[in-house]
XYZ file of C-alpha atoms in Angstrom:
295
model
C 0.000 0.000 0.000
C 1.079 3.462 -0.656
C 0.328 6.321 1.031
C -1.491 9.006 -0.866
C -3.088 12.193 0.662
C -3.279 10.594 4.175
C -4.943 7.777 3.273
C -3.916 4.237 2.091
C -4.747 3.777 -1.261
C -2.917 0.978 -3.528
C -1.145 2.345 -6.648
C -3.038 0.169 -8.855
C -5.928 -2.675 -8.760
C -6.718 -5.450 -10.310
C -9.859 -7.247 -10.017
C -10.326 -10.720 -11.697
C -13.658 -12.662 -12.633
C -14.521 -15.823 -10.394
C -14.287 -17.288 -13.580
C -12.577 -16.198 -16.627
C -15.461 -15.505 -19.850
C -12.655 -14.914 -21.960
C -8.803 -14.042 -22.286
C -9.859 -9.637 -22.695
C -8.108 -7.423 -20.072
C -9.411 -4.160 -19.926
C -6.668 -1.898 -18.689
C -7.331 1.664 -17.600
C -3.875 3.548 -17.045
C -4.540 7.019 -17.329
C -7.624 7.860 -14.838
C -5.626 7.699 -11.592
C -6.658 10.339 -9.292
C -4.705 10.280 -5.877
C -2.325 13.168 -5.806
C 0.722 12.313 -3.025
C 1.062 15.342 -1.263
C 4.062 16.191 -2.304
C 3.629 16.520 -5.668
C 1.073 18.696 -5.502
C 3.422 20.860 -3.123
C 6.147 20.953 -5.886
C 3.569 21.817 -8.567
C 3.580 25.563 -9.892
C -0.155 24.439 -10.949
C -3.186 24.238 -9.050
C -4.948 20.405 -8.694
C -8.159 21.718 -11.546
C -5.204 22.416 -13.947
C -3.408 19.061 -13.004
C -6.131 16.829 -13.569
C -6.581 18.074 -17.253
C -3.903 15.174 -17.692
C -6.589 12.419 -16.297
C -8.811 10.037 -18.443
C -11.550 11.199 -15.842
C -13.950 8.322 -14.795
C -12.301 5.848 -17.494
C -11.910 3.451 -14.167
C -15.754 3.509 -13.994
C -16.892 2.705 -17.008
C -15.288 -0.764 -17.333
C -15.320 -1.356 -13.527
C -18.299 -3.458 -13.942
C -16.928 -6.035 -16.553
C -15.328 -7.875 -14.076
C -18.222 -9.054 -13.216
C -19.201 -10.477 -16.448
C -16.223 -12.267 -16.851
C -13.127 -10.028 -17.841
C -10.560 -8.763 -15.920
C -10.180 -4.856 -15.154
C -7.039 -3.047 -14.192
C -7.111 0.451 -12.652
C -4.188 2.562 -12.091
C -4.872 4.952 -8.643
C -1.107 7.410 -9.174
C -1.887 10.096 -11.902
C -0.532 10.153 -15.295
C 0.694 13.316 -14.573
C 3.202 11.871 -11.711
C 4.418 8.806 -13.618
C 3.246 7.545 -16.744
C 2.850 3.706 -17.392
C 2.006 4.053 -20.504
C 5.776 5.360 -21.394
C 9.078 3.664 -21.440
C 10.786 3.046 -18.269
C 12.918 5.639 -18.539
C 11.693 8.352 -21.014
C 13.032 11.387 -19.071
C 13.418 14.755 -20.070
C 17.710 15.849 -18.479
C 15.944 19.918 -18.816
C 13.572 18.691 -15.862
C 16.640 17.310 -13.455
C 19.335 18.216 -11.092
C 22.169 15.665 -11.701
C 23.071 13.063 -14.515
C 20.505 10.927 -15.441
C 21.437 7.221 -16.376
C 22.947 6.494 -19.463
C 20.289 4.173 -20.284
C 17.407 6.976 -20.319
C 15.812 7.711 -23.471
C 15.885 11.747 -23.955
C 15.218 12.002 -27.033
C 12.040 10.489 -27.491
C 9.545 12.046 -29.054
C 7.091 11.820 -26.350
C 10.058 13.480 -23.850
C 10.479 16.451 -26.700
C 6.917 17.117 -26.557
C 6.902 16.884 -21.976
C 5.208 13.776 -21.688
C 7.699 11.391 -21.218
C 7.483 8.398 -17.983
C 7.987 11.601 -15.625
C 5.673 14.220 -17.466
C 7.059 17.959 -17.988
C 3.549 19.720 -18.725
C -0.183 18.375 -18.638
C -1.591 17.919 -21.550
C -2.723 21.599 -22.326
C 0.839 22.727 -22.225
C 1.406 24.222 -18.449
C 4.784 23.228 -16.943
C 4.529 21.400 -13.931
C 7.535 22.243 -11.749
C 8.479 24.982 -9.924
C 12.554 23.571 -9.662
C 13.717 20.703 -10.983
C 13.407 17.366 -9.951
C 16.050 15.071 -8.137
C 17.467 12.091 -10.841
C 16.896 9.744 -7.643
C 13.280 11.175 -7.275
C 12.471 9.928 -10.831
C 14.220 6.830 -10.175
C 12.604 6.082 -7.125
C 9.162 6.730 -8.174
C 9.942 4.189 -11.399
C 10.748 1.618 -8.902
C 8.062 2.067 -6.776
C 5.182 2.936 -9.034
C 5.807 1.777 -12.597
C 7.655 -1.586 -12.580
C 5.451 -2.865 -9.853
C 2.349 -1.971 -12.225
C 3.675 -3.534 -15.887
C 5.113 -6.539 -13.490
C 1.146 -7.320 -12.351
C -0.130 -6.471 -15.618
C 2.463 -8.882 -17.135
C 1.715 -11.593 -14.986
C -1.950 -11.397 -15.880
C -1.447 -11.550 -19.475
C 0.936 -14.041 -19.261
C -1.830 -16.168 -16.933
C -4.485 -15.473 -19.730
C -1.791 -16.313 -22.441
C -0.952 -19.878 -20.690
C -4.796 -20.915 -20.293
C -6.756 -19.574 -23.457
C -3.467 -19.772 -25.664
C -4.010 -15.960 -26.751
C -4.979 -12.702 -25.188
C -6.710 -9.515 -25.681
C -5.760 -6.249 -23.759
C -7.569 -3.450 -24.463
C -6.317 0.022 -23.365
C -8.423 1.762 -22.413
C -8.256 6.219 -22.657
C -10.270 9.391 -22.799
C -9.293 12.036 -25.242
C -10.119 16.056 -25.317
C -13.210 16.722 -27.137
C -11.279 19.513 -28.984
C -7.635 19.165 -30.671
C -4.594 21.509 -29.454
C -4.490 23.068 -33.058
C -7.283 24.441 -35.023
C -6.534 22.766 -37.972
C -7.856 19.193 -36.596
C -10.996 18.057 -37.513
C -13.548 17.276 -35.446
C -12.568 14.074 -33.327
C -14.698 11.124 -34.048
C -16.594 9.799 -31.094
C -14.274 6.453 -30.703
C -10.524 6.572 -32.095
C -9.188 3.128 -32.486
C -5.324 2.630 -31.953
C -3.619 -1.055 -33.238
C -0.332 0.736 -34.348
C -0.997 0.772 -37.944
C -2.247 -2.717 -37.697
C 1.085 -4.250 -36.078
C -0.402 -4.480 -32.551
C -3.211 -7.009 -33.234
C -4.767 -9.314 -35.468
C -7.460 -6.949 -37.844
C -10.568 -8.729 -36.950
C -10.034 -6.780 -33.677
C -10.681 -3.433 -34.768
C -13.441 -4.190 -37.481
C -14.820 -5.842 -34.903
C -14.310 -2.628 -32.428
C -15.634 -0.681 -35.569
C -18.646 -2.534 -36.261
C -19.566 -2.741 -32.507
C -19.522 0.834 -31.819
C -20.893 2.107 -35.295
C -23.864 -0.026 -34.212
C -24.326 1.776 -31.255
C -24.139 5.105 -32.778
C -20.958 6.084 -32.044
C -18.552 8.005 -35.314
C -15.326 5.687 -35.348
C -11.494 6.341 -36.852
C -8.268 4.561 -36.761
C -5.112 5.502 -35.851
C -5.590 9.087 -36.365
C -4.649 10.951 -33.501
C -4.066 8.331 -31.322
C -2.153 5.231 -32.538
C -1.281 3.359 -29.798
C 1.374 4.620 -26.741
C 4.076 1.816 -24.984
C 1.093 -0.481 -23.659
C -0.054 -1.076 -26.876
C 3.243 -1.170 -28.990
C 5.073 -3.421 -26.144
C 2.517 -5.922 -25.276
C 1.237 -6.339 -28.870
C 2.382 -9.423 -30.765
C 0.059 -11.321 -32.978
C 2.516 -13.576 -34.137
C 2.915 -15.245 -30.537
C -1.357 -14.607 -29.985
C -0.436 -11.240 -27.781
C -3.136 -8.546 -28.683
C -3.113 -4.522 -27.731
C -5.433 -2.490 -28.742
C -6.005 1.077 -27.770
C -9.836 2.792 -27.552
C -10.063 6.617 -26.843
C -13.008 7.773 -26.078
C -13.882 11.435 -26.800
C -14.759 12.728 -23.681
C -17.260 15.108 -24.496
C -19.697 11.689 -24.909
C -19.394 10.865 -21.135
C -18.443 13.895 -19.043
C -18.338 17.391 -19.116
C -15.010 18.237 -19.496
C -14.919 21.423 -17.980
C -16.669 20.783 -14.651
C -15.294 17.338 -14.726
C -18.629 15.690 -14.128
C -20.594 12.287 -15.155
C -22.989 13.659 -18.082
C -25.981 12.002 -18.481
C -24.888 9.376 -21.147
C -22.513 8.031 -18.354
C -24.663 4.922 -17.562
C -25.279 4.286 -21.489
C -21.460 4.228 -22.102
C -21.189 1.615 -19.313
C -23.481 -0.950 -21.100
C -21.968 -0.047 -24.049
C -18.954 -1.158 -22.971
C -20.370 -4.113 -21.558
C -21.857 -4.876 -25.506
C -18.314 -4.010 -26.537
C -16.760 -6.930 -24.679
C -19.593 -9.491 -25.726
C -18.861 -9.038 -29.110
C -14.570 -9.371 -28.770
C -15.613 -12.564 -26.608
C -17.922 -13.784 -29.100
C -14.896 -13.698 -31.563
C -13.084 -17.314 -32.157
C -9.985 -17.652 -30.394
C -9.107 -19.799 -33.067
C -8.834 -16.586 -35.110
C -7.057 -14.977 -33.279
C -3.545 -17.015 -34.488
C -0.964 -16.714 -33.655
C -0.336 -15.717 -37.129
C 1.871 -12.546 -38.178
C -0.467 -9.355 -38.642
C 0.264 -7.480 -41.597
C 1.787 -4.259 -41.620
C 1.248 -1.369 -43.252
């Protein structure tokens, strides 16, 4: 247990089924909440500002497919304090006192842009920091927070791998209603990331497509969201591992500047749940291992 804001709260959960519908994880690693105090003491922003980082209430909506059979995983630590969904080391040397290790990757795109495994900015831009961090800071919040999280969320594929003989995780994210730059067009309600189809076999996303175009929902691939390290690292159709990454525009579930359930909250939820009926419904015997083609 870790101690956030005076209370215990573990740095990530996972809940499994009684019994196992299918081999789908669905991972939620941006929607942690829990600031540790003293982060938000070394922040030059204010918590509201913070938070624009969070996939708010991502958690929620697949919280209740564990009871239907399919694994959930929750991260509590925001995305703004360490980011699982990076490499282990993307760090940015402009945001440290001391020599980082000579294994870091500084020179990532992600760390160019601020959002690298200890984030520079949120995701409208505002710096973080008031000084600069400590290397061992980083370090030690790596150790404590990220390898313990992509150890339990390797064990669980691996457990899904051994008994079904393939496995589904699907990442799942939140996105701004509105791009950064003007000149993006409208965001589709559902953006589906498999990496340019390296990350999974294809009868994933059509199926993703199909599901969610039933329900209404306006779909697109790729475009801006692709897939980040959970979905490039744990993909590989040719041994039966599938990633895939959904964002889901948050203007469909939430308001995004009060940061409050709208009132298509509970729909999205058994959406969801129709979601992951219709990937179980899909053969495993499709799903390889065979070498996905890509583009």
């Amino acid at each position: 247990m870790t101690l956030f804001d005076g209370e215990q709260s573990p740095p990530f959960e996972i809940v499994e089924p009684a019994e196992w519908r299918a081999p789908i994880i669905f991972n939620s690693p941006h929607s942690g909440s829990v600031y540790p105090d003293e982060f938000l003491s070394a922040s030059r922003i204010d918590l509201t500002s913070l938070r624009r980082s969070e996939d708010s209430f991502m958690d929620e909506l697949i919280a209740g497919l564990s009871a239907r059979g399919f694994p959930t995983v929750r991260v509590n630590f925001p995305r703004s304090y360490v980011d699982v969904n990076r490499e282990p080391y993307e760090l940015d040397p402009r945001m440290f006192s001391g020599r980082l290790p000579s294994f870091a990757n500084t020179r990532s795109m992600r760390v160019a842009g601020g959002l690298g495994t200890i984030p520079r900015v949120v995701g409208d831009g505002q710096e973080i920091y008031r000084e600069r961090l400590s290397v061992d800071d980083a370090l030690a919040r790596i150790e404590a927070l990220y390898k313990p999280y992509h150890r339990a969320l390797r064990r669980l594929i691996n457990k899904a791998h051994q008994a079904f003989g393939t496995v589904i995780v699907v990442d799942c994210h939140s996105m701004p209603s509105i791009g950064v730059s003007r000149d993006e067009p409208r965001r589709p309600d559902v953006v589906i990331g498999d990496r340019y189809g390296t990350s999974c076999a294809a009868l994933l996303p059509d199926k993703v497509e199909q599901t969610m175009s039933r329900l209404g929902y306006s779909v697109g691939r790729n475009k801006p969201y692709a897939g980040g390290f959970i979905t490039e690292h744990y993909g590989n159709p040719a041994s039966g591992l599938h990633t895939i990454q959904l964002e889901l525009n948050r203007a469909i579930y939430m308001d995004e500047r009060r940061r409050e359930r709208g009132p298509r909250f509970a729909q999205v939820i058994t959406d969801f749940a129709t979601l992951a009926d219709a990937l179980a419904a899909v053969p495993l015997g499709d799903l390889g291992p065979f070498q996905a083609a890509a583009e």
